[in-house]
mmCIF file of C-alpha atoms in Angstrom:
data_model
loop_
_atom_site.group_PDB
_atom_site.id
_atom_site.type_symbol
_atom_site.label_atom_id
_atom_site.label_comp_id
_atom_site.label_asym_id
_atom_site.label_seq_id
_atom_site.Cartn_x
_atom_site.Cartn_y
_atom_site.Cartn_z
ATOM 1 C CA MET O 73 22.675 7.589 27.028
ATOM 2 C CA ASN O 74 20.443 10.772 26.243
ATOM 3 C CA MET O 75 17.627 9.583 23.911
ATOM 4 C CA ARG O 76 16.338 12.845 23.072
ATOM 5 C CA ILE O 77 16.208 13.887 19.642
ATOM 6 C CA THR O 78 15.310 17.346 18.365
ATOM 7 C CA SER O 79 14.386 18.904 15.030
ATOM 8 C CA ARG O 80 17.788 20.096 14.388
ATOM 9 C CA ALA O 81 18.318 16.543 13.111
ATOM 10 C CA PHE O 82 15.776 17.304 10.387
ATOM 11 C CA ALA O 83 18.585 17.916 7.986
ATOM 12 C CA LEU O 84 21.963 17.671 9.488
ATOM 13 C CA VAL O 85 22.895 14.952 12.365
ATOM 14 C CA THR O 86 26.855 14.817 12.125
ATOM 15 C CA LEU O 87 29.377 17.050 10.163
ATOM 16 C CA LEU O 88 32.871 15.736 9.829
ATOM 17 C CA LEU O 89 34.334 17.719 7.160
ATOM 18 C CA ALA O 90 32.176 15.895 4.764
ATOM 19 C CA SER O 91 31.305 14.382 1.492
ATOM 20 C CA HIS O 92 29.347 11.536 2.062
ATOM 21 C CA ALA O 93 25.642 11.204 2.538
ATOM 22 C CA SER O 94 23.781 8.261 4.085
ATOM 23 C CA LEU O 95 20.702 6.849 2.624
ATOM 24 C CA ALA O 96 17.507 6.085 4.679
ATOM 25 C CA ALA O 97 17.428 2.350 5.862
ATOM 26 C CA VAL O 98 13.928 2.832 7.671
ATOM 27 C CA THR O 99 11.082 2.521 5.839
ATOM 28 C CA LEU O 100 7.097 2.761 6.251
ATOM 29 C CA GLN O 101 4.506 0.291 5.119
ATOM 30 C CA GLY O 102 2.449 2.633 2.941
ATOM 31 C CA THR O 103 2.437 6.041 1.757
ATOM 32 C CA ARG O 104 -0.791 7.320 3.763
ATOM 33 C CA ILE O 105 -2.540 6.595 6.889
ATOM 34 C CA VAL O 106 -6.296 6.470 7.401
ATOM 35 C CA HIS O 107 -7.485 6.718 11.000
ATOM 36 C CA ASP O 108 -11.136 5.229 10.449
ATOM 37 C CA ALA O 109 -12.909 6.236 13.598
ATOM 38 C CA GLY O 110 -15.887 3.904 12.507
ATOM 39 C CA LYS O 111 -13.434 1.073 13.072
ATOM 40 C CA GLY O 112 -11.632 2.190 16.338
ATOM 41 C CA ARG O 113 -9.853 4.642 18.215
ATOM 42 C CA ASP O 114 -6.426 3.224 17.035
ATOM 43 C CA VAL O 115 -4.486 2.943 13.784
ATOM 44 C CA THR O 116 -1.347 0.953 13.479
ATOM 45 C CA VAL O 117 1.667 2.033 11.016
ATOM 46 C CA LYS O 118 4.753 -0.348 10.601
ATOM 47 C CA ALA O 119 8.366 0.695 10.035
ATOM 48 C CA SER O 120 11.225 -1.540 9.004
ATOM 49 C CA ASN O 121 14.758 -1.135 9.180
ATOM 50 C CA GLY O 122 16.231 -2.660 5.865
ATOM 51 C CA GLY O 123 19.697 -1.657 6.439
ATOM 52 C CA ASP O 124 22.571 -3.616 7.849
ATOM 53 C CA GLN O 125 23.233 -1.392 10.760
ATOM 54 C CA PRO O 126 20.864 -0.090 13.818
ATOM 55 C CA ALA O 127 19.176 3.375 13.277
ATOM 56 C CA MET O 128 17.867 5.788 15.820
ATOM 57 C CA VAL O 129 14.241 6.437 14.670
ATOM 58 C CA GLN O 130 11.914 9.078 16.207
ATOM 59 C CA VAL O 131 8.213 9.706 15.148
ATOM 60 C CA TRP O 132 5.450 12.382 15.800
ATOM 61 C CA VAL O 133 2.525 13.634 14.238
ATOM 62 C CA ASP O 134 2.158 17.381 13.120
ATOM 63 C CA ALA O 135 -0.908 19.553 11.826
ATOM 64 C CA GLY O 136 0.579 20.654 8.452
ATOM 65 C CA ASP O 137 3.589 22.792 9.497
ATOM 66 C CA SER O 138 6.522 20.781 8.237
ATOM 67 C CA HIS O 139 9.187 23.001 9.827
ATOM 68 C CA ALA O 140 7.389 22.636 13.644
ATOM 69 C CA ARG O 141 9.821 21.225 16.180
ATOM 70 C CA PRO O 142 8.593 17.882 17.323
ATOM 71 C CA GLU O 143 8.592 18.836 20.921
ATOM 72 C CA ASN O 144 6.353 21.769 20.189
ATOM 73 C CA VAL O 145 3.590 20.092 18.044
ATOM 74 C CA ARG O 146 0.188 19.433 19.417
ATOM 75 C CA THR O 147 -2.163 17.264 17.934
ATOM 76 C CA PRO O 148 -5.241 15.203 19.066
ATOM 77 C CA PHE O 149 -3.164 11.916 18.164
ATOM 78 C CA ARG O 150 -1.134 10.004 20.640
ATOM 79 C CA LEU O 151 1.881 7.795 19.497
ATOM 80 C CA THR O 152 2.921 4.351 21.248
ATOM 81 C CA PRO O 153 5.755 4.118 21.425
ATOM 82 C CA ALA O 154 6.399 7.816 21.510
ATOM 83 C CA ASP O 155 10.144 7.969 22.747
ATOM 84 C CA PRO O 156 13.126 7.966 20.164
ATOM 85 C CA ARG O 157 14.409 4.254 20.152
ATOM 86 C CA LEU O 158 16.955 2.081 18.430
ATOM 87 C CA LEU O 159 15.845 0.012 15.562
ATOM 88 C CA GLN O 160 17.700 -3.079 15.023
ATOM 89 C CA ALA O 161 19.047 -4.147 11.478
ATOM 90 C CA HIS O 162 16.415 -6.095 9.471
ATOM 91 C CA GLN O 163 13.840 -5.578 12.385
ATOM 92 C CA GLY O 164 10.233 -3.840 12.505
ATOM 93 C CA GLN O 165 8.442 -1.639 14.722
ATOM 94 C CA ALA O 166 4.710 -0.933 14.890
ATOM 95 C CA TYR O 167 3.555 2.566 15.809
ATOM 96 C CA ARG O 168 -0.200 2.579 17.272
ATOM 97 C CA ILE O 169 -1.843 6.071 16.625
ATOM 98 C CA THR O 170 -4.598 6.833 19.110
ATOM 99 C CA TYR O 171 -7.166 9.549 18.455
ATOM 100 C CA ALA O 172 -7.570 10.957 22.044
ATOM 101 C CA PRO O 173 -7.937 14.694 22.264
ATOM 102 C CA ARG O 174 -7.010 16.572 25.531
ATOM 103 C CA PRO O 175 -10.045 18.012 27.642
ATOM 104 C CA SER O 176 -8.812 21.542 26.682
ATOM 105 C CA GLU O 177 -8.713 20.473 22.843
ATOM 106 C CA ALA O 178 -11.659 21.094 20.555
ATOM 107 C CA PRO O 179 -12.695 17.735 18.751
ATOM 108 C CA LEU O 180 -11.982 17.396 15.195
ATOM 109 C CA PRO O 181 -15.048 17.996 12.934
ATOM 110 C CA THR O 182 -17.280 14.941 12.666
ATOM 111 C CA ASP O 183 -18.657 16.058 9.193
ATOM 112 C CA ARG O 184 -15.675 15.614 7.223
ATOM 113 C CA GLU O 185 -12.041 14.471 7.068
ATOM 114 C CA SER O 186 -9.047 16.056 8.709
ATOM 115 C CA VAL O 187 -5.467 15.730 7.652
ATOM 116 C CA PHE O 188 -2.667 15.432 9.481
ATOM 117 C CA TYR O 189 1.218 14.110 8.748
ATOM 118 C CA PHE O 190 3.005 11.186 10.359
ATOM 119 C CA ASN O 191 6.479 11.898 10.786
ATOM 120 C CA LEU O 192 9.591 9.101 10.793
ATOM 121 C CA LEU O 193 13.239 10.709 11.300
ATOM 122 C CA ASP O 194 15.687 7.968 10.483
ATOM 123 C CA ILE O 195 19.116 8.744 11.963
ATOM 124 C CA PRO O 196 21.853 6.604 10.776
ATOM 125 C CA PRO O 197 24.665 5.373 12.953
ATOM 126 C CA LYS O 198 28.245 6.757 12.660
ATOM 127 C CA PRO O 199 30.017 4.279 10.449
ATOM 128 C CA THR O 200 32.519 2.026 12.306
ATOM 129 C CA ASP O 201 35.313 2.675 9.608
ATOM 130 C CA ALA O 202 34.666 6.523 9.699
ATOM 131 C CA ALA O 203 38.030 7.043 11.630
ATOM 132 C CA GLY O 204 40.202 9.469 9.445
ATOM 133 C CA LYS O 205 37.616 10.007 6.928
ATOM 134 C CA ASN O 206 35.529 13.050 5.667
ATOM 135 C CA LEU O 207 32.200 12.262 6.410
ATOM 136 C CA LEU O 208 28.657 14.024 5.952
ATOM 137 C CA GLN O 209 25.928 11.919 7.573
ATOM 138 C CA PHE O 210 22.319 12.935 7.318
ATOM 139 C CA ALA O 211 18.924 12.141 8.874
ATOM 140 C CA VAL O 212 16.276 11.506 6.648
ATOM 141 C CA ARG O 213 12.712 12.045 7.250
ATOM 142 C CA THR O 214 9.782 10.284 5.771
ATOM 143 C CA ARG O 215 6.484 12.207 6.224
ATOM 144 C CA VAL O 216 3.101 10.917 4.945
ATOM 145 C CA LYS O 217 -0.566 12.318 5.270
ATOM 146 C CA LEU O 218 -2.503 10.755 8.287
ATOM 147 C CA PHE O 219 -6.247 11.142 7.460
ATOM 148 C CA HIS O 220 -8.733 11.179 10.238
ATOM 149 C CA ARG O 221 -12.058 9.756 8.947
ATOM 150 C CA PRO O 222 -15.206 10.440 11.589
ATOM 151 C CA ALA O 223 -17.727 7.619 11.572
ATOM 152 C CA GLY O 224 -20.949 8.094 9.755
ATOM 153 C CA LEU O 225 -19.852 10.169 7.004
ATOM 154 C CA PRO O 226 -21.918 10.279 3.992
ATOM 155 C CA GLY O 227 -20.951 8.264 0.852
ATOM 156 C CA ASN O 228 -17.243 6.695 0.702
ATOM 157 C CA ALA O 229 -13.946 7.736 -0.157
ATOM 158 C CA ARG O 230 -13.348 5.758 -3.136
ATOM 159 C CA ASP O 231 -16.283 7.728 -4.957
ATOM 160 C CA ALA O 232 -15.039 11.124 -4.043
ATOM 161 C CA ALA O 233 -12.911 11.662 -7.206
ATOM 162 C CA ALA O 234 -15.704 10.896 -9.341
ATOM 163 C CA ALA O 235 -17.922 13.615 -7.571
ATOM 164 C CA LEU O 236 -15.395 16.402 -8.302
ATOM 165 C CA VAL O 237 -17.076 19.284 -10.282
ATOM 166 C CA TRP O 238 -14.884 20.630 -13.086
ATOM 167 C CA THR O 239 -15.851 24.066 -14.638
ATOM 168 C CA GLY O 240 -14.012 26.497 -17.017
ATOM 169 C CA ALA O 241 -13.199 29.726 -15.691
ATOM 170 C CA GLY O 242 -11.030 32.057 -17.930
ATOM 171 C CA ASN O 243 -7.828 30.217 -18.380
ATOM 172 C CA ALA O 244 -7.969 27.985 -15.498
ATOM 173 C CA LEU O 245 -9.882 24.745 -14.554
ATOM 174 C CA GLN O 246 -11.950 25.674 -11.330
ATOM 175 C CA VAL O 247 -12.433 22.172 -9.130
ATOM 176 C CA THR O 248 -14.834 22.040 -6.214
ATOM 177 C CA ASN O 249 -14.979 19.037 -3.934
ATOM 178 C CA PRO O 250 -18.556 18.655 -2.741
ATOM 179 C CA THR O 251 -17.509 15.423 -0.498
ATOM 180 C CA ALA O 252 -16.699 14.871 3.079
ATOM 181 C CA TYR O 253 -13.413 13.367 1.834
ATOM 182 C CA HIS O 254 -9.840 14.581 0.633
ATOM 183 C CA VAL O 255 -9.196 13.900 -2.753
ATOM 184 C CA THR O 256 -5.448 13.569 -3.705
ATOM 185 C CA LEU O 257 -5.024 14.170 -7.413
ATOM 186 C CA SER O 258 -1.451 13.048 -8.807
ATOM 187 C CA THR O 259 -1.650 13.814 -12.327
ATOM 188 C CA LEU O 260 -4.116 15.844 -14.724
ATOM 189 C CA THR O 261 -3.649 15.505 -18.593
ATOM 190 C CA LEU O 262 -5.336 17.520 -21.306
ATOM 191 C CA ALA O 263 -6.277 16.350 -24.553
ATOM 192 C CA ASP O 264 -3.140 17.596 -26.186
ATOM 193 C CA GLY O 265 -1.200 15.596 -23.605
ATOM 194 C CA ARG O 266 0.141 18.535 -21.791
ATOM 195 C CA LYS O 267 0.120 18.250 -17.890
ATOM 196 C CA VAL O 268 -1.270 20.573 -15.412
ATOM 197 C CA GLU O 269 0.262 20.576 -11.896
ATOM 198 C CA VAL O 270 -2.570 19.210 -9.128
ATOM 199 C CA ASP O 271 -2.584 18.463 -5.682
ATOM 200 C CA MET O 272 -4.977 17.379 -2.703
ATOM 201 C CA ILE O 273 -8.392 18.948 -2.456
ATOM 202 C CA ALA O 274 -9.926 19.113 0.791
ATOM 203 C CA PRO O 275 -13.573 18.559 1.696
ATOM 204 C CA GLY O 276 -15.691 21.533 0.575
ATOM 205 C CA GLN O 277 -12.728 23.127 -0.960
ATOM 206 C CA GLN O 278 -12.658 25.042 -4.336
ATOM 207 C CA VAL O 279 -9.265 25.238 -6.217
ATOM 208 C CA ARG O 280 -8.177 26.618 -9.498
ATOM 209 C CA TYR O 281 -5.567 25.183 -11.753
ATOM 210 C CA ALA O 282 -4.142 27.258 -14.366
ATOM 211 C CA LEU O 283 -3.954 25.925 -17.966
ATOM 212 C CA PRO O 284 -0.745 25.978 -19.983
ATOM 213 C CA ALA O 285 -0.494 29.040 -22.142
ATOM 214 C CA GLY O 286 -2.325 28.892 -25.282
ATOM 215 C CA ALA O 287 -4.297 25.782 -24.311
ATOM 216 C CA PRO O 288 -7.925 25.863 -25.176
ATOM 217 C CA MET O 289 -10.426 25.131 -22.396
ATOM 218 C CA PRO O 290 -10.883 21.291 -22.525
ATOM 219 C CA ALA O 291 -14.314 19.508 -22.961
ATOM 220 C CA LYS O 292 -13.036 16.827 -20.792
ATOM 221 C CA VAL O 293 -10.168 16.008 -18.504
ATOM 222 C CA THR O 294 -8.352 12.879 -17.547
ATOM 223 C CA PHE O 295 -6.520 12.585 -14.306
ATOM 224 C CA GLN O 296 -5.510 10.236 -11.708
ATOM 225 C CA TRP O 297 -5.946 10.118 -7.847
ATOM 226 C CA LEU O 298 -4.734 8.220 -4.893
ATOM 227 C CA ASP O 299 -6.858 5.671 -3.200
ATOM 228 C CA ASP O 300 -6.538 4.816 0.580
ATOM 229 C CA TYR O 301 -3.488 2.623 -0.198
ATOM 230 C CA GLY O 302 -1.612 5.244 -2.260
ATOM 231 C CA THR O 303 -2.651 3.366 -5.542
ATOM 232 C CA PRO O 304 -3.228 5.521 -8.526
ATOM 233 C CA ARG O 305 -6.773 5.428 -9.828
ATOM 234 C CA ASP O 306 -7.768 6.627 -13.425
ATOM 235 C CA GLN O 307 -10.822 9.066 -13.968
ATOM 236 C CA GLN O 308 -12.111 11.301 -16.528
ATOM 237 C CA ALA O 309 -14.664 14.141 -16.059
ATOM 238 C CA THR O 310 -16.303 16.619 -17.968
ATOM 239 C CA VAL O 311 -15.649 20.277 -17.751
ATOM 240 C CA SER O 312 -18.617 22.624 -17.885
ATOM 241 C CA THR O 313 -18.746 26.219 -18.805
ATOM 242 C CA PRO O 314 -20.410 28.995 -17.449
#
């Protein structure tokens, strides 16, 4: 049996003149992974098949290109087990992620976090009662952030959101992250209740978030950020003006 799975399975696995989509049965424990080099070379992530049927599972790590084919991706992380495998119903699988750059690869920065993405592709089996039926069967990919946190970084990740510097700049909020940690913002709310679309801010990065049309520059902002476990945390900050 050929166990090789390519990225063509990202969207469509089997088309049988179809109209039925399969839901993902295999899930990950957690919504982000932190590889803390101060605690060792490895971190483990667990997957479990909550469905009633076996599922073929493939995992890989990418460096930010969500469209890269798994067989073409090169990162300094090694996965164990690495080969696609069948995960039985109601069973789990632990994947070990090891930071092990090749001799030809430059090591990751040691003065700040780096971010990668862990991918899990869940390919459900063809239903046993599919004979004579129209069927559309999809593979489902779960993709979560994988943070590489070097040992000895100043400060700590839980204080990074409070250290963000907010400045009014025209009709936008300018946010600077002076820390060595990524800060993932999930919501930003103005005093009048309107929301501003936000995202992750990398170490040393400066981003601009446009205010809604007609919104005055706020004196303070209220936002939520996600901690190492993906839990939303509330935070307030003062907005300075030039």
